[in-house]
PDB file of C-alpha atoms in Angstrom:
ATOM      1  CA  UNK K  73       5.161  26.037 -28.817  1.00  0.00           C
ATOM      2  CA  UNK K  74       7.597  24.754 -26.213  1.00  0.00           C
ATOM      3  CA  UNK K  75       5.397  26.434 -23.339  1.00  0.00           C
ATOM      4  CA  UNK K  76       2.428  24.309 -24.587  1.00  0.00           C
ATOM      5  CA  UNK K  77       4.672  20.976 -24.174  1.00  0.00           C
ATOM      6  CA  UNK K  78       6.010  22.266 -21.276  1.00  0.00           C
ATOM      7  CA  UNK K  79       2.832  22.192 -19.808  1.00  0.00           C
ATOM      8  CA  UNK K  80       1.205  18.981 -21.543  1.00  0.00           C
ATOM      9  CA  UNK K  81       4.063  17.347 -19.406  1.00  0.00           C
ATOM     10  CA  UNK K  82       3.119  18.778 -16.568  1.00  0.00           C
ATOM     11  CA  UNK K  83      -0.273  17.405 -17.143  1.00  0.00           C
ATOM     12  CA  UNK K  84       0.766  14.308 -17.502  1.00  0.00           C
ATOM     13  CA  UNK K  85       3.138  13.865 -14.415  1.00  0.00           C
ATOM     14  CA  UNK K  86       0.522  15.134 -12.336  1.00  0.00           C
ATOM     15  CA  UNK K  87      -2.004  12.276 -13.892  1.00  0.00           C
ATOM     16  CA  UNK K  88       0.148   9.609 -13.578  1.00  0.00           C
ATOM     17  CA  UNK K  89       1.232  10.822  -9.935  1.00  0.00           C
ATOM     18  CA  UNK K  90      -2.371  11.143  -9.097  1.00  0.00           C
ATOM     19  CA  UNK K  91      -3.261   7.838 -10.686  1.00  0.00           C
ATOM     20  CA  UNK K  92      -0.810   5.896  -8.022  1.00  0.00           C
ATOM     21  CA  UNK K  93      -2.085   7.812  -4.534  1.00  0.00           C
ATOM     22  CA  UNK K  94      -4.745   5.704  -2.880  1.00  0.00           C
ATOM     23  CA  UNK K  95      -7.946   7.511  -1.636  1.00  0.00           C
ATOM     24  CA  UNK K  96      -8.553   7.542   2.378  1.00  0.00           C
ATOM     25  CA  UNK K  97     -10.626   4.685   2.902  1.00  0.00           C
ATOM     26  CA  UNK K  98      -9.060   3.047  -0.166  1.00  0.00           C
ATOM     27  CA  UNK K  99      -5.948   3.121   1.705  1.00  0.00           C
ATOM     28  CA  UNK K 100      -7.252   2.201   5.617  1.00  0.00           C
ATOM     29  CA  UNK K 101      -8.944  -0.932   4.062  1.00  0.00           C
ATOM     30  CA  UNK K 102      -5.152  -1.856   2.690  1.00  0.00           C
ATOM     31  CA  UNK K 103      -3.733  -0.976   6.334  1.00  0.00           C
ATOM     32  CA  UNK K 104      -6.926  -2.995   7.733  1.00  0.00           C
ATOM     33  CA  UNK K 105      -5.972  -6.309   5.386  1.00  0.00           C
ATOM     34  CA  UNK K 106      -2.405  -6.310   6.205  1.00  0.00           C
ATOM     35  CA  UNK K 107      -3.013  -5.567  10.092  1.00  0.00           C
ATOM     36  CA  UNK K 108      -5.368  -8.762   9.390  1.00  0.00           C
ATOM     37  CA  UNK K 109      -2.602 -10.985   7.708  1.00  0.00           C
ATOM     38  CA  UNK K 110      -0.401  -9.820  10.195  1.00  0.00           C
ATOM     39  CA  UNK K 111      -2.472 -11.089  13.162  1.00  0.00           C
ATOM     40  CA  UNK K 112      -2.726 -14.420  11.477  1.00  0.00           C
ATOM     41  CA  UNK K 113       0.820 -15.046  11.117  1.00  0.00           C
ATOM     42  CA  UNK K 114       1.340 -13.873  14.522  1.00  0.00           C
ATOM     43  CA  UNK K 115      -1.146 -16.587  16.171  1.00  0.00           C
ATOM     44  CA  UNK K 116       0.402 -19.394  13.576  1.00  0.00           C
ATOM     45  CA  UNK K 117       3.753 -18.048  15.060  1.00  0.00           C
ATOM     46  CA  UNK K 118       2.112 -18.480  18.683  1.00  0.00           C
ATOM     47  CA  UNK K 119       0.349 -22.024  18.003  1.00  0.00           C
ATOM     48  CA  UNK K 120       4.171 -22.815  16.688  1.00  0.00           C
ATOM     49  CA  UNK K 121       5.354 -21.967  19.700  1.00  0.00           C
ATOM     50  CA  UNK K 122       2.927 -23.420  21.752  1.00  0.00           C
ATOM     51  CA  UNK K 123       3.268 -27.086  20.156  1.00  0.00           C
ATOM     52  CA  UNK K 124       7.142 -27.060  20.339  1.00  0.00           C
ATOM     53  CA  UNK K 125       6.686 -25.964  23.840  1.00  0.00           C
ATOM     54  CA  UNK K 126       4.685 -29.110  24.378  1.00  0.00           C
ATOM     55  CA  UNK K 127       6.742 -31.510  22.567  1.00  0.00           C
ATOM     56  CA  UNK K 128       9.404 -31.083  25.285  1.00  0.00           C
TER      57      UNK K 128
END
């Protein structure tokens, strides 16, 4: 009996582990959008930059 819960667990560890892990191309298309939201906030950063550099 405790072999069979044992195992049920085990089962259920593994699901919930498996449940969380992001396929391949699931997980490039994340890395894509934040490389994209990235680049943005690096160009507002530049423009920033830019403006205050003209200001003076």
């Amino acid at each position: 009996m405790a072999r069979g819960n044992q195992r049920d667990k085990a089962r259920e560890k593994n699901l919930k582990e498996q449940a969380g892990k992001q396929s391949g191309t699931e997980f490039a298309r994340t890395k894509e959008n934040v490389a994209e939201i990235m680049r943005a906030k690096q160009a507002a950063a530049e423009a920033k930059r830019a403006a205050e550099g003209a200001k003076k």
